Amino acid sequence: GDSVTQMEGPVTLSEEAFLTINCTYTATGYPSLFWYVQYPGEGLQLLLKATKADDKGSNKGFEATYRKETTSFHLEKGSVQVSDSAVYFCALLNAGGTSYGKLTFGQGTILTVHP
Amino acid sequence: NAGVMQNPRHLVRRRGQEARLRCSPMKGHSHVYWYRQLPEEGLKFMVYLQKENIIDESGMPKERFSAEFPKEGPSILRIQQVVRGDSAAYFCASSRGTGTKNIQYFGAGTRLSVL
């Protein structure tokens, strides 16, 4: 079945540091890939997405490129802020086969940014 | 533009009671998904519904759990005879459609505590 693996956390950075959160996936066909962010006590917010190979999703300074050859969708940001502290989830959507429309999530990576 | 609305935000039940969780999708969305987030874990798919139909319930426990999305009104996730292991955050998401229209937007969740 489909699966998503994220780098283990927690990740602790100083403000203005460079961020990378690794995400790799296993899926049949051509899934769409997503990054969601969850702030404490809140629901998930869609951060960015990519629907086909070599697509780059970007939003709020975050970027991720859909790499089919390495089955990866790593999240990056050049300069993190304290307000970026949250849990980040990588997810895939595989509409083929019996997966219908369900999202498959990674386990989440906790990011803490210190001033 | 109201987002996905879930209520209640917090729900406390004693073992053996029933829990009813409600979800109103975003305007214009007819597809609803329920996910469960256990402590320290990612989100796991439970069920996917369209108006009056269950499309995929492969993630639902076989007993005590049911879901509906009536023609009028919100989607309901119902848990009968709750047990402590049901304590979790339950998130609802909605989308406009399938394929490229399947961008899922999440509600703030219902946090169920079973005493």
CSV table of C-alpha atoms in Angstrom, one decimal:
chain,number,residue,atom,x,y,z
A,1,GLY,CA,0.0,0.0,0.0
A,2,ASP,CA,0.9,3.7,-0.1
A,3,SER,CA,3.2,5.1,2.6
A,4,VAL,CA,4.9,8.3,3.5
A,5,THR,CA,8.1,8.5,5.6
A,6,GLN,CA,9.3,11.7,7.2
A,7,MET,CA,12.5,12.5,8.9
A,8,GLU,CA,12.3,12.0,12.6
A,9,GLY,CA,12.0,15.0,14.8
A,10,PRO,CA,11.9,17.1,16.7
A,11,VAL,CA,13.9,19.6,14.8
A,12,THR,CA,15.2,22.6,16.7
A,13,LEU,CA,16.6,25.6,14.9
A,14,SER,CA,17.6,29.2,15.6
A,15,GLU,CA,15.8,32.0,13.9
A,16,GLU,CA,17.0,32.6,10.3
A,17,ALA,CA,18.4,29.1,10.0
A,18,PHE,CA,17.9,27.0,6.9
A,19,LEU,CA,15.2,24.3,7.2
A,20,THR,CA,15.0,20.9,5.5
A,21,ILE,CA,12.4,18.3,6.4
A,22,ASN,CA,12.8,15.1,4.4
A,23,CYS,CA,9.9,13.2,3.0
A,24,THR,CA,9.9,10.1,0.9
A,25,TYR,CA,7.0,8.1,-0.4
A,26,THR,CA,5.9,4.7,-1.8
A,27,ALA,CA,3.0,4.6,-4.1
A,28,THR,CA,1.8,3.1,-7.3
A,29,GLY,CA,0.9,5.4,-10.2
A,30,TYR,CA,1.3,9.1,-10.0
A,31,PRO,CA,0.2,10.5,-6.7
A,32,SER,CA,-0.2,14.2,-5.7
A,33,LEU,CA,2.0,15.3,-2.9
A,34,PHE,CA,1.2,17.8,-0.1
A,35,TRP,CA,2.7,19.5,2.9
A,36,TYR,CA,0.3,20.4,5.8
A,37,VAL,CA,1.2,22.4,8.9
A,38,GLN,CA,-0.5,22.1,12.3
A,39,TYR,CA,-0.1,24.8,14.9
A,40,PRO,CA,-0.7,23.8,18.5
A,41,GLY,CA,-4.4,23.1,19.3
A,42,GLU,CA,-5.5,23.7,15.7
A,43,GLY,CA,-6.3,21.7,12.6
A,44,LEU,CA,-4.2,21.1,9.6
A,45,GLN,CA,-3.6,23.9,7.1
A,46,LEU,CA,-2.5,23.2,3.5
A,47,LEU,CA,1.0,24.7,3.1
A,48,LEU,CA,1.8,23.6,-0.5
A,49,LYS,CA,1.2,21.0,-3.1
A,50,ALA,CA,2.5,19.4,-6.3
A,51,THR,CA,0.5,17.3,-8.6
A,52,LYS,CA,3.1,15.9,-11.0
A,53,ALA,CA,6.8,15.1,-11.3
A,54,ASP,CA,9.2,18.1,-11.3
A,55,ASP,CA,6.4,20.4,-10.0
A,56,LYS,CA,7.6,22.8,-7.3
A,57,GLY,CA,5.1,23.9,-4.7
A,58,SER,CA,5.7,27.1,-2.8
A,59,ASN,CA,4.0,29.2,-0.2
A,60,LYS,CA,5.1,31.6,2.6
A,61,GLY,CA,8.8,31.0,1.8
A,62,PHE,CA,8.5,27.2,1.9
A,63,GLU,CA,9.2,25.1,-1.1
A,64,ALA,CA,9.1,21.5,-2.1
A,65,THR,CA,9.9,19.8,-5.4
A,66,TYR,CA,8.2,16.6,-6.6
A,67,ARG,CA,11.1,14.2,-7.4
A,68,LYS,CA,9.8,11.1,-9.0
A,69,GLU,CA,13.2,9.5,-9.5
A,70,THR,CA,14.0,9.7,-5.8
A,71,THR,CA,10.3,9.4,-4.7
A,72,SER,CA,10.8,12.5,-2.5
A,73,PHE,CA,9.1,15.8,-1.6
A,74,HIS,CA,11.5,17.5,0.8
A,75,LEU,CA,10.3,20.7,2.5
A,76,GLU,CA,12.7,23.6,2.6
A,77,LYS,CA,12.8,27.2,3.8
A,78,GLY,CA,15.7,29.5,3.6
A,79,SER,CA,15.2,31.5,6.8
A,80,VAL,CA,12.8,30.2,9.5
A,81,GLN,CA,11.0,32.4,12.0
A,82,VAL,CA,9.7,31.7,15.5
A,83,SER,CA,6.2,31.7,14.1
A,84,ASP,CA,7.1,28.7,11.9
A,85,SER,CA,7.2,26.5,15.0
A,86,ALA,CA,4.6,23.8,14.4
A,87,VAL,CA,4.2,20.2,13.3
A,88,TYR,CA,4.7,19.5,9.6
A,89,PHE,CA,3.0,16.6,7.8
A,90,CYS,CA,3.9,15.3,4.4
A,91,ALA,CA,1.0,13.5,2.6
A,92,LEU,CA,0.1,11.9,-0.6
A,93,LEU,CA,-3.1,11.4,-2.5
A,94,ASN,CA,-3.3,8.5,-4.8
A,95,ALA,CA,-6.6,8.5,-6.7
A,96,GLY,CA,-5.9,5.2,-8.4
A,97,GLY,CA,-6.9,1.7,-7.5
A,98,THR,CA,-8.8,1.4,-4.3
A,99,SER,CA,-7.3,4.5,-2.7
A,100,TYR,CA,-10.1,6.8,-3.9
A,101,GLY,CA,-9.5,10.2,-2.4
A,102,LYS,CA,-7.9,9.5,1.0
A,103,LEU,CA,-4.7,11.2,2.1
A,104,THR,CA,-1.9,9.1,3.4
A,105,PHE,CA,0.2,11.0,6.0
A,106,GLY,CA,3.7,10.8,7.3
A,107,GLN,CA,4.1,10.7,11.1
A,108,GLY,CA,4.8,14.4,11.4
A,109,THR,CA,7.9,16.4,12.2
A,110,ILE,CA,7.9,18.8,15.2
A,111,LEU,CA,9.7,22.0,14.4
A,112,THR,CA,10.8,24.5,17.1
A,113,VAL,CA,12.4,27.7,16.2
A,114,HIS,CA,14.2,29.7,18.9
A,115,PRO,CA,14.8,33.5,18.8
B,1,ASN,CA,-15.8,32.2,3.2
B,2,ALA,CA,-16.4,29.9,6.1
B,3,GLY,CA,-14.0,27.0,6.3
B,4,VAL,CA,-14.7,23.5,7.4
B,5,MET,CA,-16.6,23.7,10.7
B,6,GLN,CA,-16.4,21.0,13.3
B,7,ASN,CA,-18.2,20.9,16.6
B,8,PRO,CA,-17.8,20.4,19.4
B,9,ARG,CA,-14.1,21.4,19.7
B,10,HIS,CA,-13.8,19.3,22.9
B,11,LEU,CA,-15.9,16.4,24.0
B,12,VAL,CA,-15.7,14.5,27.2
B,13,ARG,CA,-17.4,11.2,27.6
B,14,ARG,CA,-17.4,8.4,30.1
B,15,ARG,CA,-16.8,4.8,29.0
B,16,GLY,CA,-19.9,3.3,27.5
B,17,GLN,CA,-21.4,6.6,26.4
B,18,GLU,CA,-22.0,7.7,22.8
B,19,ALA,CA,-20.0,10.4,21.1
B,20,ARG,CA,-21.3,12.4,18.1
B,21,LEU,CA,-19.0,14.6,16.1
B,22,ARG,CA,-20.3,17.0,13.5
B,23,CYS,CA,-18.7,18.4,10.4
B,24,SER,CA,-20.0,21.0,8.0
B,25,PRO,CA,-17.9,21.1,4.8
B,26,MET,CA,-16.8,24.3,3.0
B,27,LYS,CA,-19.4,25.9,0.8
B,28,GLY,CA,-19.4,24.2,-2.5
B,29,HIS,CA,-17.8,21.0,-1.3
B,30,SER,CA,-19.7,17.8,-1.5
B,31,HIS,CA,-16.9,15.4,-0.4
B,32,VAL,CA,-16.1,14.8,3.3
B,33,TYR,CA,-13.3,12.8,4.8
B,34,TRP,CA,-12.8,11.8,8.5
B,35,TYR,CA,-9.3,11.2,10.0
B,36,ARG,CA,-8.2,10.3,13.5
B,37,GLN,CA,-5.0,11.5,15.1
B,38,LEU,CA,-3.9,9.5,18.1
B,39,PRO,CA,-1.4,11.1,20.5
B,40,GLU,CA,2.1,11.5,19.0
B,41,GLU,CA,1.0,10.0,15.7
B,42,GLY,CA,0.0,11.2,12.3
B,43,LEU,CA,-3.4,11.3,10.9
B,44,LYS,CA,-5.1,8.0,9.8
B,45,PHE,CA,-7.9,7.9,7.3
B,46,MET,CA,-11.2,6.6,8.5
B,47,VAL,CA,-14.0,7.2,6.0
B,48,TYR,CA,-14.8,9.1,2.8
B,49,LEU,CA,-18.4,10.2,2.1
B,50,GLN,CA,-20.3,12.1,-0.5
B,51,LYS,CA,-23.9,13.3,0.0
B,52,GLU,CA,-25.9,10.3,1.3
B,53,ASN,CA,-23.2,7.8,0.2
B,54,ILE,CA,-20.2,6.1,1.9
B,55,ILE,CA,-17.5,5.8,-0.7
B,56,ASP,CA,-14.7,4.3,1.3
B,57,GLU,CA,-14.8,3.1,4.9
B,58,SER,CA,-11.7,1.0,4.8
B,59,GLY,CA,-10.2,2.9,7.8
B,60,MET,CA,-13.2,2.6,10.1
B,61,PRO,CA,-13.1,0.1,13.0
B,62,LYS,CA,-15.6,-2.6,12.3
B,63,GLU,CA,-17.6,-2.1,15.4
B,64,ARG,CA,-19.0,0.9,17.3
B,65,PHE,CA,-18.1,3.5,14.6
B,66,SER,CA,-20.4,4.8,11.9
B,67,ALA,CA,-20.6,7.8,9.7
B,68,GLU,CA,-23.2,9.6,7.6
B,69,PHE,CA,-23.5,12.6,5.4
B,70,PRO,CA,-27.2,13.3,4.9
B,71,LYS,CA,-28.7,15.3,2.0
B,72,GLU,CA,-29.3,18.1,4.5
B,73,GLY,CA,-27.1,19.0,7.4
B,74,PRO,CA,-23.6,18.2,8.5
B,75,SER,CA,-21.7,14.9,8.3
B,76,ILE,CA,-21.8,13.0,11.6
B,77,LEU,CA,-19.2,10.6,13.0
B,78,ARG,CA,-20.8,8.5,15.7
B,79,ILE,CA,-18.9,6.4,18.2
B,80,GLN,CA,-21.0,4.1,20.4
B,81,GLN,CA,-20.0,2.7,23.8
B,82,VAL,CA,-16.8,4.7,23.8
B,83,VAL,CA,-13.6,3.2,25.4
B,84,ARG,CA,-10.5,4.9,26.6
B,85,GLY,CA,-8.7,4.0,23.4
B,86,ASP,CA,-11.1,6.2,21.4
B,87,SER,CA,-9.5,9.3,23.0
B,88,ALA,CA,-8.0,11.2,20.1
B,89,ALA,CA,-8.4,14.2,17.9
B,90,TYR,CA,-10.9,13.6,15.0
B,91,PHE,CA,-10.5,15.8,12.0
B,92,CYS,CA,-12.8,16.3,9.1
B,93,ALA,CA,-11.8,17.5,5.7
B,94,SER,CA,-13.8,18.5,2.6
B,95,SER,CA,-13.0,18.9,-1.0
B,96,ARG,CA,-14.8,20.1,-4.1
B,97,GLY,CA,-14.4,16.9,-6.0
B,98,THR,CA,-12.0,14.1,-7.1
B,99,GLY,CA,-8.8,14.1,-9.1
B,100,THR,CA,-7.3,17.6,-9.5
B,101,LYS,CA,-10.3,19.0,-7.5
B,102,ASN,CA,-9.4,16.8,-4.5
B,103,ILE,CA,-7.6,19.5,-2.4
B,104,GLN,CA,-8.7,18.7,1.1
B,105,TYR,CA,-9.2,21.5,3.6
B,106,PHE,CA,-9.4,20.6,7.3
B,107,GLY,CA,-11.4,21.7,10.2
B,108,ALA,CA,-10.0,22.5,13.6
B,109,GLY,CA,-10.9,19.0,14.9
B,110,THR,CA,-12.8,17.6,17.8
B,111,ARG,CA,-10.7,16.4,20.7
B,112,LEU,CA,-12.4,13.5,22.4
B,113,SER,CA,-11.5,12.5,25.9
B,114,VAL,CA,-12.9,9.3,27.4
B,115,LEU,CA,-12.8,9.1,31.1
